[in-house]
Amino acid sequence: PPAATNQYAGTYIGSVTTQLEFPGQYPLALAHGMTITIDISGGVASSDLYEDQNLVSTLVGADFTLTARISNSNLTGQVNFSGSVVNGRITGSVGGTVQQAFGTNGTYYGNFYAVKQ
């Protein structure tokens, strides 16, 4: 029989909302469209989920986590996109932490949603 991941293979199109919050500041929110692809072997990929990074992972059952690494002059850390595939849809949450160059910690949160095309 075909691998269990075959049933999820395809292109999923939707949107992501990400917020970054530092103590005592208003959250910085960003929302945009995105695409997630799942291949026949269960590989998960997205090139537009987070700031032009090509994120890749593997399905574990119907679940996956794509991780964006943040490393620039002002911030270091990571953002995790944890999703599940159910009935031709992906739903997921955003989480993660970053640290500013002068030591303040920030938290990422949000969600994403996509529909199989």
mmCIF file of C-alpha atoms in Angstrom:
data_model
loop_
_atom_site.group_PDB
_atom_site.id
_atom_site.type_symbol
_atom_site.label_atom_id
_atom_site.label_comp_id
_atom_site.label_asym_id
_atom_site.label_seq_id
_atom_site.Cartn_x
_atom_site.Cartn_y
_atom_site.Cartn_z
ATOM 1 C CA PRO A 1 0.000 0.000 0.000
ATOM 2 C CA PRO A 2 1.115 3.612 -0.485
ATOM 3 C CA ALA A 3 2.774 5.409 2.399
ATOM 4 C CA ALA A 4 0.417 7.202 4.783
ATOM 5 C CA THR A 5 1.954 10.557 3.830
ATOM 6 C CA ASN A 6 0.788 10.181 0.206
ATOM 7 C CA GLN A 7 -2.716 11.268 1.176
ATOM 8 C CA TYR A 8 -1.373 14.681 2.224
ATOM 9 C CA ALA A 9 0.775 15.385 -0.845
ATOM 10 C CA GLY A 10 -0.076 18.595 -2.669
ATOM 11 C CA THR A 11 0.091 22.368 -2.615
ATOM 12 C CA TYR A 12 -1.648 24.271 0.167
ATOM 13 C CA ILE A 13 -2.335 27.997 -0.183
ATOM 14 C CA GLY A 14 -3.350 30.282 2.654
ATOM 15 C CA SER A 15 -2.136 32.991 4.994
ATOM 16 C CA VAL A 16 -0.012 33.463 8.089
ATOM 17 C CA THR A 17 -0.254 36.033 10.874
ATOM 18 C CA THR A 18 2.846 36.518 12.997
ATOM 19 C CA GLN A 19 3.245 38.824 15.967
ATOM 20 C CA LEU A 20 6.440 39.720 17.795
ATOM 21 C CA GLU A 21 6.102 41.147 21.278
ATOM 22 C CA PHE A 22 8.712 42.644 23.580
ATOM 23 C CA PRO A 23 7.950 43.557 27.210
ATOM 24 C CA GLY A 24 6.402 47.019 27.509
ATOM 25 C CA GLN A 25 5.957 47.476 23.748
ATOM 26 C CA TYR A 26 3.051 47.059 21.359
ATOM 27 C CA PRO A 27 3.238 43.836 19.349
ATOM 28 C CA LEU A 28 4.578 44.054 15.811
ATOM 29 C CA ALA A 29 2.107 42.192 13.569
ATOM 30 C CA LEU A 30 2.670 40.894 10.064
ATOM 31 C CA ALA A 31 0.153 39.031 7.894
ATOM 32 C CA HIS A 32 0.661 37.751 4.356
ATOM 33 C CA GLY A 33 -0.202 34.960 1.951
ATOM 34 C CA MET A 34 1.892 31.812 1.847
ATOM 35 C CA THR A 35 2.209 28.399 0.213
ATOM 36 C CA ILE A 36 3.173 25.075 1.785
ATOM 37 C CA THR A 37 3.961 22.017 -0.333
ATOM 38 C CA ILE A 38 3.985 18.408 0.811
ATOM 39 C CA ASP A 39 5.661 15.874 -1.450
ATOM 40 C CA ILE A 40 4.848 12.180 -1.878
ATOM 41 C CA SER A 41 7.563 11.121 0.583
ATOM 42 C CA GLY A 42 6.231 13.447 3.317
ATOM 43 C CA GLY A 43 8.640 16.337 2.856
ATOM 44 C CA VAL A 44 7.153 19.698 3.851
ATOM 45 C CA ALA A 45 8.464 22.973 2.402
ATOM 46 C CA SER A 46 7.636 26.668 2.220
ATOM 47 C CA SER A 47 9.656 29.515 0.725
ATOM 48 C CA ASP A 48 7.334 32.311 1.848
ATOM 49 C CA LEU A 49 6.127 31.362 5.325
ATOM 50 C CA TYR A 50 8.845 33.530 6.897
ATOM 51 C CA GLU A 51 10.865 36.337 5.260
ATOM 52 C CA ASP A 52 12.223 34.646 2.143
ATOM 53 C CA GLN A 53 13.628 31.665 4.017
ATOM 54 C CA ASN A 54 13.204 28.245 2.436
ATOM 55 C CA LEU A 55 11.879 26.155 5.338
ATOM 56 C CA VAL A 56 11.862 22.357 5.118
ATOM 57 C CA SER A 57 10.729 19.559 7.406
ATOM 58 C CA THR A 58 9.107 16.117 7.359
ATOM 59 C CA LEU A 59 5.610 15.010 8.289
ATOM 60 C CA VAL A 60 5.290 12.928 11.443
ATOM 61 C CA GLY A 61 1.879 11.395 10.961
ATOM 62 C CA ALA A 62 -0.137 14.454 9.949
ATOM 63 C CA ASP A 63 2.007 16.948 11.908
ATOM 64 C CA PHE A 64 5.066 19.044 11.077
ATOM 65 C CA THR A 65 7.177 21.900 12.402
ATOM 66 C CA LEU A 66 8.992 24.355 10.140
ATOM 67 C CA THR A 67 11.646 26.457 11.892
ATOM 68 C CA ALA A 68 12.997 29.801 10.713
ATOM 69 C CA ARG A 69 16.348 30.846 12.155
ATOM 70 C CA ILE A 70 16.731 34.536 12.905
ATOM 71 C CA SER A 71 20.229 35.941 12.900
ATOM 72 C CA ASN A 72 20.885 39.569 12.068
ATOM 73 C CA SER A 73 22.525 42.556 13.715
ATOM 74 C CA ASN A 74 19.538 43.222 15.979
ATOM 75 C CA LEU A 75 17.884 39.850 16.666
ATOM 76 C CA THR A 76 18.825 36.214 17.168
ATOM 77 C CA GLY A 77 16.491 33.284 17.801
ATOM 78 C CA GLN A 78 13.936 31.218 15.962
ATOM 79 C CA VAL A 79 10.300 31.089 14.902
ATOM 80 C CA ASN A 80 8.464 27.749 14.858
ATOM 81 C CA PHE A 81 5.493 27.030 12.614
ATOM 82 C CA SER A 82 3.745 23.907 13.959
ATOM 83 C CA GLY A 83 0.986 22.562 11.753
ATOM 84 C CA SER A 84 -1.384 19.653 11.207
ATOM 85 C CA VAL A 85 -3.026 18.419 8.029
ATOM 86 C CA VAL A 86 -6.704 17.462 8.397
ATOM 87 C CA ASN A 87 -9.268 16.982 5.625
ATOM 88 C CA GLY A 88 -7.317 18.885 2.965
ATOM 89 C CA ARG A 89 -6.480 21.803 5.256
ATOM 90 C CA ILE A 90 -3.458 22.855 7.258
ATOM 91 C CA THR A 91 -3.950 24.670 10.537
ATOM 92 C CA GLY A 92 -1.099 25.722 12.713
ATOM 93 C CA SER A 93 0.348 27.972 15.341
ATOM 94 C CA VAL A 94 3.360 30.253 15.469
ATOM 95 C CA GLY A 95 5.720 30.351 18.437
ATOM 96 C CA GLY A 96 9.313 31.122 19.249
ATOM 97 C CA THR A 97 11.655 33.516 20.955
ATOM 98 C CA VAL A 98 14.266 36.065 19.962
ATOM 99 C CA GLN A 99 16.763 38.186 21.818
ATOM 100 C CA GLN A 100 17.671 41.754 20.885
ATOM 101 C CA ALA A 101 21.342 42.709 20.703
ATOM 102 C CA PHE A 102 21.098 44.487 24.071
ATOM 103 C CA GLY A 103 19.507 41.480 25.791
ATOM 104 C CA THR A 104 15.721 41.980 25.762
ATOM 105 C CA ASN A 105 13.791 38.783 25.002
ATOM 106 C CA GLY A 106 10.831 38.796 22.639
ATOM 107 C CA THR A 107 8.114 36.237 21.938
ATOM 108 C CA TYR A 108 6.570 35.227 18.622
ATOM 109 C CA TYR A 109 2.991 34.044 18.367
ATOM 110 C CA GLY A 110 0.276 33.761 15.749
ATOM 111 C CA ASN A 111 -1.337 31.231 13.437
ATOM 112 C CA PHE A 112 -1.560 30.033 9.859
ATOM 113 C CA TYR A 113 -4.141 28.310 7.701
ATOM 114 C CA ALA A 114 -4.031 26.825 4.201
ATOM 115 C CA VAL A 115 -6.286 24.816 1.874
ATOM 116 C CA LYS A 116 -5.158 22.113 -0.533
ATOM 117 C CA GLN A 117 -5.440 23.222 -4.151
#
